[in-house]
mmCIF file of C-alpha atoms and ligand atoms in Angstrom:
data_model
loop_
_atom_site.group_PDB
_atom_site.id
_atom_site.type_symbol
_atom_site.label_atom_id
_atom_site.label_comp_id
_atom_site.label_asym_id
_atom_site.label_seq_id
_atom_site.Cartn_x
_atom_site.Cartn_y
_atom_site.Cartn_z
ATOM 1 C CA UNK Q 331 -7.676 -1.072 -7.456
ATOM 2 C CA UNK Q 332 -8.724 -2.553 -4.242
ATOM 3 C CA UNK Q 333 -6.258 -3.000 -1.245
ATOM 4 C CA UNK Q 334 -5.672 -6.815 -2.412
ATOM 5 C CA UNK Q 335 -3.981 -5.377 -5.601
ATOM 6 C CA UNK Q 336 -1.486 -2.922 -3.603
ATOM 7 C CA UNK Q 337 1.915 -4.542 -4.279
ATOM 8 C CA UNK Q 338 1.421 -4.887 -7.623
ATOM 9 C CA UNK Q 339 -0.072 -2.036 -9.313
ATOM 10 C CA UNK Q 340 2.819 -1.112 -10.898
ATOM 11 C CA UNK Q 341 2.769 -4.684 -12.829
ATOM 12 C CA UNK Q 342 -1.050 -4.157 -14.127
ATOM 13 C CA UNK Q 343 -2.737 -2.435 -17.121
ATOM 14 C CA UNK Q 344 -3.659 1.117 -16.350
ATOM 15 C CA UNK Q 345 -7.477 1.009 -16.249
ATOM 16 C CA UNK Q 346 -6.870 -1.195 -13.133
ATOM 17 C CA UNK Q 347 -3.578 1.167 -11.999
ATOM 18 C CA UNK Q 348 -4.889 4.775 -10.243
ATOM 19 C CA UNK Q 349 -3.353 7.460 -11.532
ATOM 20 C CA UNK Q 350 -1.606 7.918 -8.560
ATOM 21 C CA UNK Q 351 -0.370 4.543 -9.005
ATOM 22 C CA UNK Q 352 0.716 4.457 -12.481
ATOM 23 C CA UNK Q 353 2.572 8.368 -12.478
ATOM 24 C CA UNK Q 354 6.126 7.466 -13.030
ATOM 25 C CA UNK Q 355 4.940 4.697 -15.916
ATOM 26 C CA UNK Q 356 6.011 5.276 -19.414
ATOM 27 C CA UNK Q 357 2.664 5.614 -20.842
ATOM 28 C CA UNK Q 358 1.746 8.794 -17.925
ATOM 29 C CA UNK Q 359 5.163 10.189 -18.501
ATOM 30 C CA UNK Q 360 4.488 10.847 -22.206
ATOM 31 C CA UNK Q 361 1.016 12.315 -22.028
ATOM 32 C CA UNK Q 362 2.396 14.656 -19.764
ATOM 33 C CA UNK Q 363 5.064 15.690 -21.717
ATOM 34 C CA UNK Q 364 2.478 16.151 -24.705
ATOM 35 C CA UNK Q 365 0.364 18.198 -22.548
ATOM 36 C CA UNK Q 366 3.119 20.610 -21.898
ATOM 37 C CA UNK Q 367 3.540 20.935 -25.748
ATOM 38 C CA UNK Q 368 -0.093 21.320 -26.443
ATOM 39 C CA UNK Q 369 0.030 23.876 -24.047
ATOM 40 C CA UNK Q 370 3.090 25.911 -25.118
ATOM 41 C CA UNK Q 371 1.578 25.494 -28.543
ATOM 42 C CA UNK Q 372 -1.429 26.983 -27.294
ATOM 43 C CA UNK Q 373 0.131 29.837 -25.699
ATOM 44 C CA UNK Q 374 2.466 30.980 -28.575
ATOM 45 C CA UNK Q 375 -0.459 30.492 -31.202
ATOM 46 C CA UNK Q 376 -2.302 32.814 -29.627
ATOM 47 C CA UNK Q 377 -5.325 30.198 -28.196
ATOM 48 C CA UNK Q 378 -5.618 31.989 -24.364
ATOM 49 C CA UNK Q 379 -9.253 31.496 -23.700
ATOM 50 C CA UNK Q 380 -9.902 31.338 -19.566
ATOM 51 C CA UNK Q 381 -10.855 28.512 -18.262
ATOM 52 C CA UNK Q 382 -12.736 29.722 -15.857
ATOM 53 C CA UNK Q 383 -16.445 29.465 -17.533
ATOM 54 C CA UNK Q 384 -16.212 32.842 -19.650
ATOM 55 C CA UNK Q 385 -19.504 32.326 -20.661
ATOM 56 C CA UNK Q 386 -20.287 32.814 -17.054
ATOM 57 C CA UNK Q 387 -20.582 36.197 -15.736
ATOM 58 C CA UNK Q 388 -19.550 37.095 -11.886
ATOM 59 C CA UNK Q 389 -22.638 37.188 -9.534
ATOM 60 C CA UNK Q 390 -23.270 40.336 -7.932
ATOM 61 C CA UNK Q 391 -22.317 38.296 -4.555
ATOM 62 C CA UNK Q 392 -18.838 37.798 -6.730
ATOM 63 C CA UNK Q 393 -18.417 40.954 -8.237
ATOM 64 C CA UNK Q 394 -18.188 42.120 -4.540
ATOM 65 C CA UNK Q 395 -15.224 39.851 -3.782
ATOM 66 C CA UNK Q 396 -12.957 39.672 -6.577
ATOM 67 C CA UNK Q 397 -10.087 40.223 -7.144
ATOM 68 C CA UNK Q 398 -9.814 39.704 -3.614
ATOM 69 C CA UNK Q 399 -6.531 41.583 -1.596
ATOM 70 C CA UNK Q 400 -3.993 39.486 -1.204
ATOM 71 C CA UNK Q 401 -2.561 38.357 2.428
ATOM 72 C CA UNK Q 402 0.846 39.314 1.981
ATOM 73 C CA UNK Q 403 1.804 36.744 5.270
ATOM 74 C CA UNK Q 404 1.847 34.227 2.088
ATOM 75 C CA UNK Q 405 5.271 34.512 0.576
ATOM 76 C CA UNK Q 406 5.996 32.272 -2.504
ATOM 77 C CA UNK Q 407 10.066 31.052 -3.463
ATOM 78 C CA UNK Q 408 8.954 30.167 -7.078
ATOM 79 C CA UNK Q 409 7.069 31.791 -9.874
ATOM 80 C CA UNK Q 410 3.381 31.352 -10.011
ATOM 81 C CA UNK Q 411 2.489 28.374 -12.175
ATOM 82 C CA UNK Q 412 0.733 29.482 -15.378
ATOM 83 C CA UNK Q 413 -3.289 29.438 -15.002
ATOM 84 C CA UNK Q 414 -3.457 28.208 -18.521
ATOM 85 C CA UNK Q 415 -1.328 24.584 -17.116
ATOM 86 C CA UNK Q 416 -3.306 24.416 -13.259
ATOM 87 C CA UNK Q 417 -6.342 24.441 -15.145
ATOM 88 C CA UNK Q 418 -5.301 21.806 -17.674
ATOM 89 C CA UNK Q 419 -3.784 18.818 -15.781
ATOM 90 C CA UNK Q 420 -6.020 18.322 -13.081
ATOM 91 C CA UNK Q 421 -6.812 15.319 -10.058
ATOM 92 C CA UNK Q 422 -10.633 14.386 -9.868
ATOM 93 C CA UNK Q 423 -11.580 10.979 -9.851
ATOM 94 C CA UNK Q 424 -15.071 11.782 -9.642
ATOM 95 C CA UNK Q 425 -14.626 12.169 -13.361
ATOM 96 C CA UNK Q 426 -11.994 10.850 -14.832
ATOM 97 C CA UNK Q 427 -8.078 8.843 -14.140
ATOM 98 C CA UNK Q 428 -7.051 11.072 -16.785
ATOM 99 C CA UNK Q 429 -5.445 14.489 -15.842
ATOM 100 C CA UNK Q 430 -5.870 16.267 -18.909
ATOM 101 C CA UNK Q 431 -9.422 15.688 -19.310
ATOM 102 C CA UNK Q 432 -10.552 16.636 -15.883
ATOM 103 C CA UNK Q 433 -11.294 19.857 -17.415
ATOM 104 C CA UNK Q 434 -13.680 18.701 -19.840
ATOM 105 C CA UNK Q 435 -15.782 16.623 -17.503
ATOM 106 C CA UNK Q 436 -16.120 18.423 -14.860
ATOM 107 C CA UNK Q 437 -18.108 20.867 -16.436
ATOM 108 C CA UNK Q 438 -21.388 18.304 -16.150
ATOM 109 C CA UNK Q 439 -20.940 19.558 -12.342
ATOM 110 C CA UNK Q 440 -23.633 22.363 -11.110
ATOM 111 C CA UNK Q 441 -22.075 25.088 -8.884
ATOM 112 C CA UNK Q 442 -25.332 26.390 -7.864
ATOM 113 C CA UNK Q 443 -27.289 25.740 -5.497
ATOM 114 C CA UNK Q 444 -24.624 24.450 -3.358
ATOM 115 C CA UNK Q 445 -24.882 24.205 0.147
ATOM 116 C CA UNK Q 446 -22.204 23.072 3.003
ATOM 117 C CA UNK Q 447 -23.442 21.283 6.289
ATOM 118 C CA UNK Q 448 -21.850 21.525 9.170
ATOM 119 C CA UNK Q 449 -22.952 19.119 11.866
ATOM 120 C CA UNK Q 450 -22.019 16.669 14.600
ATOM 121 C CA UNK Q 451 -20.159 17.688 17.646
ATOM 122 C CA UNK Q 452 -20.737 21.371 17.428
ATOM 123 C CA UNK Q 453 -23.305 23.950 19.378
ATOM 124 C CA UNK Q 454 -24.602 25.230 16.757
ATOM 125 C CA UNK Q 455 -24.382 23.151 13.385
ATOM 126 C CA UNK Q 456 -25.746 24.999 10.126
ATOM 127 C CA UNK Q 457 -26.398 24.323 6.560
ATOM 128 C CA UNK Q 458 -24.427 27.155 4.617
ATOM 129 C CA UNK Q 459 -25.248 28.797 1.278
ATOM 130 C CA UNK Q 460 -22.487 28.719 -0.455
ATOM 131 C CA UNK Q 461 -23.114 32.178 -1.295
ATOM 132 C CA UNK Q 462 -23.908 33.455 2.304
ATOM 133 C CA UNK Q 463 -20.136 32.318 2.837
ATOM 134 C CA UNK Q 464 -18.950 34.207 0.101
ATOM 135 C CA UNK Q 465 -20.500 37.536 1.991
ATOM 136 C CA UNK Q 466 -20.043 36.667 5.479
ATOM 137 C CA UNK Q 467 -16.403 35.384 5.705
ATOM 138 C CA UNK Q 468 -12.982 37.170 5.660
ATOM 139 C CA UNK Q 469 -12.185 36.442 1.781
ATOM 140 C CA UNK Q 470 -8.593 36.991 0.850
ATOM 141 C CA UNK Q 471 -6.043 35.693 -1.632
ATOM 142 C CA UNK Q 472 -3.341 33.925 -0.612
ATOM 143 C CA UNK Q 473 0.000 32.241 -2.342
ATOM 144 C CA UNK Q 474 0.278 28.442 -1.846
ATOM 145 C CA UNK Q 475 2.045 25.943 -2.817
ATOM 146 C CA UNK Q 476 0.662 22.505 -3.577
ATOM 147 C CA UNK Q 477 2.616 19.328 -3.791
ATOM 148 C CA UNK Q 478 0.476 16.241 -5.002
ATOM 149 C CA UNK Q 479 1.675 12.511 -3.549
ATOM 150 C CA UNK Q 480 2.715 12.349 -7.056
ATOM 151 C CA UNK Q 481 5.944 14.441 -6.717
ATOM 152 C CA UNK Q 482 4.563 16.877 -9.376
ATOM 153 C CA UNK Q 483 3.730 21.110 -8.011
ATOM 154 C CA UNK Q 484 2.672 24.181 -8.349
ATOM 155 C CA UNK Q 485 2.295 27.474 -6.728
ATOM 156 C CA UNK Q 486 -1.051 29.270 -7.170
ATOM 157 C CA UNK Q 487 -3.215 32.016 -6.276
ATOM 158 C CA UNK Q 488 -6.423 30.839 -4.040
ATOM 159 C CA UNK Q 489 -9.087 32.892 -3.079
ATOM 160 C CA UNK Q 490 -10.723 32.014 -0.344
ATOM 161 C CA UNK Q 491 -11.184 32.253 3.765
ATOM 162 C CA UNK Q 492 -8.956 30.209 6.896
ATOM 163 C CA UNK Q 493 -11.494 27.343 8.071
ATOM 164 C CA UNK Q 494 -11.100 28.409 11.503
ATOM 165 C CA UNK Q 495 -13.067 31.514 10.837
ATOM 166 C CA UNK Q 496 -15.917 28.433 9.370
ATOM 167 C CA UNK Q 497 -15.345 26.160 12.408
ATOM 168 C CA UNK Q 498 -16.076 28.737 14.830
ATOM 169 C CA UNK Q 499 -19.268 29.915 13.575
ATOM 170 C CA UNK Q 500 -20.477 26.268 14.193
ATOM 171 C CA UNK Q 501 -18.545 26.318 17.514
ATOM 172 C CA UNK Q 502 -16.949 22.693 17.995
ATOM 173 C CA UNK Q 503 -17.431 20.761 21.058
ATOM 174 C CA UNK Q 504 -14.627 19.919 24.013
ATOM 175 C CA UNK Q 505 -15.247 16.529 22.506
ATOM 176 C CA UNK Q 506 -14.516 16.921 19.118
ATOM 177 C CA UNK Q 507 -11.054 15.612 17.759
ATOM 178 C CA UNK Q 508 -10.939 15.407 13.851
ATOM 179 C CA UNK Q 509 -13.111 16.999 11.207
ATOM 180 C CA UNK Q 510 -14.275 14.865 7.953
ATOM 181 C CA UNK Q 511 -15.050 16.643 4.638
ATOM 182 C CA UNK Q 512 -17.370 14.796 1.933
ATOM 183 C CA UNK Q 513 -17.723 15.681 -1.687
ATOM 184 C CA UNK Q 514 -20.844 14.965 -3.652
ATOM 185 C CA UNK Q 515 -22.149 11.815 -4.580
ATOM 186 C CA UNK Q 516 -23.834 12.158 -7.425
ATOM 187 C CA UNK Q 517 -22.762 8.764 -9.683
ATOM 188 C CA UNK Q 518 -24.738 10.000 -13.046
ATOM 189 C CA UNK Q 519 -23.470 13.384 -13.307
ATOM 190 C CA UNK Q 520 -19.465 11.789 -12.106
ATOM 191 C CA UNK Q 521 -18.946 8.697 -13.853
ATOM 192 C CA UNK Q 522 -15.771 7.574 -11.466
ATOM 193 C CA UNK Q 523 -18.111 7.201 -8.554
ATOM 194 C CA UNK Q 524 -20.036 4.331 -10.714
ATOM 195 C CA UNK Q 525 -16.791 2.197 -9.384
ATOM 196 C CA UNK Q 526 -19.024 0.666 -6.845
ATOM 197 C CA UNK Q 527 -15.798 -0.989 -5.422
ATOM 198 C CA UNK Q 528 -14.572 2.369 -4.580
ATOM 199 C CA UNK Q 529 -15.426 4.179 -1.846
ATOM 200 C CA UNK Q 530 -17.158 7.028 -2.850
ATOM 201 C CA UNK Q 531 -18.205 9.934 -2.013
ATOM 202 C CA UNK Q 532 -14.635 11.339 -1.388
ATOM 203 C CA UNK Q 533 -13.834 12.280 1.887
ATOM 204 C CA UNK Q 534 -10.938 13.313 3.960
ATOM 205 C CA UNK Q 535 -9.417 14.511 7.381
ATOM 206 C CA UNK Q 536 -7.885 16.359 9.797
ATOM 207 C CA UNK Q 537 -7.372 16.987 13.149
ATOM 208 C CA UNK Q 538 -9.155 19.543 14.641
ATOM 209 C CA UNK Q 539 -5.762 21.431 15.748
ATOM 210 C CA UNK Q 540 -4.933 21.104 11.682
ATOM 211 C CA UNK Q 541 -8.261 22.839 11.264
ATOM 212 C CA UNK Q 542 -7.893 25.234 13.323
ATOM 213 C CA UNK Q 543 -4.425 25.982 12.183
ATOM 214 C CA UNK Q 544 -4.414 29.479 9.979
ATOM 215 C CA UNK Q 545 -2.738 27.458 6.963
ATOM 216 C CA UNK Q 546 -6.338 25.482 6.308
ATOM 217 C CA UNK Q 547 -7.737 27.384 3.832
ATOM 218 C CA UNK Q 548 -11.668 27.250 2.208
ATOM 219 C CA UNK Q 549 -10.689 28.256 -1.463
ATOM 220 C CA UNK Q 550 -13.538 29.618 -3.475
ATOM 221 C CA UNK Q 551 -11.570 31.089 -6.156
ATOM 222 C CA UNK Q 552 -8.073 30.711 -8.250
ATOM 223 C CA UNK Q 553 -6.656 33.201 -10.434
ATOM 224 C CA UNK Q 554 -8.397 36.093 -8.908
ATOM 225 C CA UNK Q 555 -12.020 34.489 -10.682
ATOM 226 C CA UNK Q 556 -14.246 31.794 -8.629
ATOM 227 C CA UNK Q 557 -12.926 28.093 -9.047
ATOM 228 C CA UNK Q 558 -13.747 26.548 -12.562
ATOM 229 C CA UNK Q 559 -15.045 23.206 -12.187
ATOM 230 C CA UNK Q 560 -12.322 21.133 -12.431
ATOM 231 C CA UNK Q 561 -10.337 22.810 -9.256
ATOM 232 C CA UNK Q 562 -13.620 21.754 -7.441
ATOM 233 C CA UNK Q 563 -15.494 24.306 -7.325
ATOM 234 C CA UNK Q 564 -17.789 26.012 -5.758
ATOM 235 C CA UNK Q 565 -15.379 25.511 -2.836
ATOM 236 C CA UNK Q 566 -12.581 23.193 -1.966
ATOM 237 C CA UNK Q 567 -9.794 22.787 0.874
ATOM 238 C CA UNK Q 568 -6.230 23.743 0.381
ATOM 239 C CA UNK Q 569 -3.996 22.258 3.317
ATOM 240 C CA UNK Q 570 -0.458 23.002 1.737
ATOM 241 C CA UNK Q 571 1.996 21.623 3.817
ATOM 242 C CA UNK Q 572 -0.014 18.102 3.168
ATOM 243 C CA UNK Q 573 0.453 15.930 -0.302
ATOM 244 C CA UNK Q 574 -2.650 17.065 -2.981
ATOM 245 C CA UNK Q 575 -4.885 13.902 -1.997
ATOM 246 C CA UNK Q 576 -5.784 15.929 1.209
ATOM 247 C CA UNK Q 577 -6.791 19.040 -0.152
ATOM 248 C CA UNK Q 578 -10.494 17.782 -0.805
ATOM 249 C CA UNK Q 579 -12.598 19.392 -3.571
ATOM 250 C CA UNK Q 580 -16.614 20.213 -4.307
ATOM 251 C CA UNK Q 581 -16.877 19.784 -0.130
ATOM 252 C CA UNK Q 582 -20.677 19.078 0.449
ATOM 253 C CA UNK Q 583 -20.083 18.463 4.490
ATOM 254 C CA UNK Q 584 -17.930 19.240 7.030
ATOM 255 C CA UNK Q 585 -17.975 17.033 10.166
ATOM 256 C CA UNK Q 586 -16.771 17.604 13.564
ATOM 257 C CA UNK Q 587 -16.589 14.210 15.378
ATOM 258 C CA UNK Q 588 -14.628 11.883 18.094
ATOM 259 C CA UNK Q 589 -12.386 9.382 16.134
ATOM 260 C CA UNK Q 590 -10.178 9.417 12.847
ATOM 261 C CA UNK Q 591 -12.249 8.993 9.662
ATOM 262 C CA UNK Q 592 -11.638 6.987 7.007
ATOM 263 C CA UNK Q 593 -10.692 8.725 4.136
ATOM 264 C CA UNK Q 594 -10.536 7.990 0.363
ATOM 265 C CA UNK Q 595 -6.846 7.540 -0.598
ATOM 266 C CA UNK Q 596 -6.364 5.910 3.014
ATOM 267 C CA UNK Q 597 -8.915 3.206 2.634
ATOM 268 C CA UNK Q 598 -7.940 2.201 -0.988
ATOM 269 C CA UNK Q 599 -4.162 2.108 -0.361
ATOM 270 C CA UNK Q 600 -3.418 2.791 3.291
ATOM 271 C CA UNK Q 601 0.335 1.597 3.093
ATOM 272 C CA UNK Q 602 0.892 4.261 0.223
ATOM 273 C CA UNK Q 603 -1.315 7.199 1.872
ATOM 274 C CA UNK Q 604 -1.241 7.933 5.115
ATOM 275 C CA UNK Q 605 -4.300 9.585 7.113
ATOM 276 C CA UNK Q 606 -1.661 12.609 7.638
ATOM 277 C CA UNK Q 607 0.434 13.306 4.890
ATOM 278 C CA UNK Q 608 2.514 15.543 5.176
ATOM 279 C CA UNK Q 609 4.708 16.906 2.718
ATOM 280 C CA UNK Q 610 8.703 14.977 3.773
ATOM 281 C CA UNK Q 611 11.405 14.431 1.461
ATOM 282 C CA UNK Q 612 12.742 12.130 3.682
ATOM 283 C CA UNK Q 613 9.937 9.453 3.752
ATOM 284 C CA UNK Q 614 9.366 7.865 0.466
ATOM 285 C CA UNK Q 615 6.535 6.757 -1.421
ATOM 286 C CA UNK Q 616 6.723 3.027 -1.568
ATOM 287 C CA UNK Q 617 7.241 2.625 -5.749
ATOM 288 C CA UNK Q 618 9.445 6.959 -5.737
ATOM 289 C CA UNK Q 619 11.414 8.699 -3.911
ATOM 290 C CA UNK Q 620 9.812 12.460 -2.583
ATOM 291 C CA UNK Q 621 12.792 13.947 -2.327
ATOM 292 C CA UNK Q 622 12.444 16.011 -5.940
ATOM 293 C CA UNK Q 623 9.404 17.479 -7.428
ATOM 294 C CA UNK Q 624 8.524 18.662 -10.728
ATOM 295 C CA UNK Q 625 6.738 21.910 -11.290
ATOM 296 C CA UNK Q 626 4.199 21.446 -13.817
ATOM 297 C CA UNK Q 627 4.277 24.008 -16.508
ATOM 298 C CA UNK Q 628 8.166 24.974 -16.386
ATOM 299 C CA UNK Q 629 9.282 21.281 -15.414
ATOM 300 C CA UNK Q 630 11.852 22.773 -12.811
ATOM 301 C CA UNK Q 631 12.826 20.092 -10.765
ATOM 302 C CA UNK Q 632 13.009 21.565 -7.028
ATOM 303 C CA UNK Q 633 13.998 19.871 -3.467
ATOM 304 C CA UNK Q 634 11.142 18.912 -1.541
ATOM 305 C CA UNK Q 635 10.786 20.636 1.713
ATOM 306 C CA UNK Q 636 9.633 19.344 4.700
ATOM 307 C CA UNK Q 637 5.964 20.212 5.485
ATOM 308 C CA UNK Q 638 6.271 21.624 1.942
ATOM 309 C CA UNK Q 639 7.925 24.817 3.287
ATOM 310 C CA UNK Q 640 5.413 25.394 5.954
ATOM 311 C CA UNK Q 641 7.021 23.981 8.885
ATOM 312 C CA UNK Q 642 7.398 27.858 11.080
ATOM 313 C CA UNK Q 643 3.507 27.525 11.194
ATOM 314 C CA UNK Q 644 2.611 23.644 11.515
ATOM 315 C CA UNK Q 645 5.765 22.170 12.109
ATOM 316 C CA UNK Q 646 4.931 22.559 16.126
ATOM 317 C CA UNK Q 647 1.378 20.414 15.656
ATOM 318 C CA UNK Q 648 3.328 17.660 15.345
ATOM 319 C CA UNK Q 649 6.027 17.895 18.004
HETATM 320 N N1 MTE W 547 -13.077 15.215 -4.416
HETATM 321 C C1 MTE W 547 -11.793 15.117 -4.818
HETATM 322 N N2 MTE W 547 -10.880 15.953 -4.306
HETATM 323 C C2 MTE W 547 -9.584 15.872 -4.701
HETATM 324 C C3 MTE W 547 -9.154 14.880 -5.618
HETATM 325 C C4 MTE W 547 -10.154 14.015 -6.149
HETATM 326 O O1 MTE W 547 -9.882 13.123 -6.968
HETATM 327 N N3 MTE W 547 -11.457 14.167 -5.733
HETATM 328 N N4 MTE W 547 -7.824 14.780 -5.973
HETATM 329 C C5 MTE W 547 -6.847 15.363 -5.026
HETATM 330 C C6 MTE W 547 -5.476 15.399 -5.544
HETATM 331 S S1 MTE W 547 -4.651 13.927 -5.648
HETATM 332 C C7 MTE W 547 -4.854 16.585 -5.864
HETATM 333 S S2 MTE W 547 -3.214 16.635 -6.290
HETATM 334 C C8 MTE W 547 -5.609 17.855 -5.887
HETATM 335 C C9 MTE W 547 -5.493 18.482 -7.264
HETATM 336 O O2 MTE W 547 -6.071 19.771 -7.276
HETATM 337 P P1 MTE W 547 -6.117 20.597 -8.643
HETATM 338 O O3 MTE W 547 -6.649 19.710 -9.720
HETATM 339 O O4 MTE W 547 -6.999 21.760 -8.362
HETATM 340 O O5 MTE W 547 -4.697 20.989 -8.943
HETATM 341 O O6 MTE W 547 -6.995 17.676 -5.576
HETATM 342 C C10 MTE W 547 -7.266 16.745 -4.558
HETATM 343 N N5 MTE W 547 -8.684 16.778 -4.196
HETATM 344 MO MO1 MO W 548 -2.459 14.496 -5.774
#
């Protein structure tokens, strides 16, 4: 899956294909469909167990902050998608191409200790306890929807605080311009990053003004619980007017510096994701149209909207 290979992913077997690549093939189309009916059939017999780690009770730290209240600002236009399905069909390469066994594992993943630098152009950078975040910033639950590249959604509860209220603890720099995130690296624990001829650890973008925008949002929880594992816990970035590639998961750094990173998605396939992203019917994918989405779970197909529905708050970043 190297740039070389762009044009003709669609032609090759699917453990060269990425996921991303190979969505609308026959072979992807069916497993989701027989996820859904696992699913259902695990619903109506009766089989609810959370996925969020029963076996793992809150911390005291977490027992403070959930359930969290809910911003009401964050208005949804479509049920919530069932907990039971976000959990279930899941993006992380770090472990596996294959949605519906993200979930399984991801669990080799610690969520403790966990620690978040935050360095480069800033007065004061600081390596955070994952935990001191959880007491010292303005947790909340908001409603977002998420739209991955793939043209499949959902609408979900995050917990979690704006990255603005983050970024100025660190206070960036008059010379700072974007802000890179990195995930782990830890090859024996995630299998995926053994693909040498990937380029691993994960990491991803955005301006700073995108940072700073309220939309950016740290989430440490789903569901009104913290994140399980596969939703990349302990915490991950949800920017929802951008596709699903840029929400970044298991963030390990946070970067303030003077030029436009390279990212992962970008610098496999840059003619197929863009450093920006955003969410617009009107621009297609180069092998689908993105001007319908399927919502996981119910398999409503809905109208795309521009900037995902978010354009009254980001719309003017990019005028
Ligand atoms: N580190 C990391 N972050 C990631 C990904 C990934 O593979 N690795 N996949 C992205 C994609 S393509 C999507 S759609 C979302 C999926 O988030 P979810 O599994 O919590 O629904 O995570 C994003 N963040
Ligand atoms: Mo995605």
């Amino acid at each position: 899956m190297s740039h070389i290979k762009i044009s003709k992913d669609w032609e090759i077997s699917g453990n060269l294909a990425t996921p991303e690549s190979v969505f609308m093939s026959r072979r992807k189309f069916l497993q989701g469909t027989a996820l859904t009916a696992v699913a259902t059939t695990a619903l109506l017999t009766g089989c609810t167990s959370p996925p969020h780690d029963p076996e793992v009770a809150l911390s005291e730290t977490e027992k403070k902050i959930y359930p969290a209240k809910r911003n009401e600002n964050f208005q949804l236009d479509r049920p919530v998608t069932s907990e039971q399905i976000a959990a279930s069909y899941n993006n992380f390469y770090e472990f596996t191409q294959v949605k519906e066994d993200v979930i399984v594992h991801a669990q080799a993943l610690p969520k403790r200790p966990w620690t978040v630098e935050v360095s480069g152009l800033v007065r004061h950078p600081k390596i955070f306890d994952v935990d001191d975040l959880l007491r010292t910033m303005p947790i909340q639950e908001r409603l977002y929807r998420h739209r991955c590249v793939e043209a499949w959604a959902m609408a979900v509860p995050w917990t979690g605080f704006p990255l603005k209220a983050l970024l100025k603890q660190v206070e960036p720099t008059y010379k700072a311009t974007y802000v890179r995130m990195t995930t782990f690296y830890k090859p024996f624990t995630a299998q995926g990053q053994l693909a040498f001829w990937e380029p691993w650890p994960y990491m991803e973008g955005l301006t700073v003004q995108e940072a700073m925008n309220d939309l950016a949002f740290m989430a440490v929880g789903i569901y009104g619980h913290p994140l399980p594992k596969q939703h990349g816990a302990p915490l991950r970035l949800a920017v929802p007017w951008k596709y699903g590639f840029k929400s970044i998961k298991s963030v390990v750094k946070i970067e303030l510096i003077d030029y436009r990173p390279a990212t992962f998605w970008n610098t496999l396939q840059g003619l197929e994701y863009d450093f920006t992203a955003n969410v617009n019917p009107k621009i297609p994918h180069p092998r689908w149209s993105q001007a319908k989405e399927k919502m996981i779970g119910t398999g409503e197909i809905r109208p795309t909207l521009p900037f995902n529905g978010y354009g009254k708050q980001v719309a003017k970043l990019y005028a």
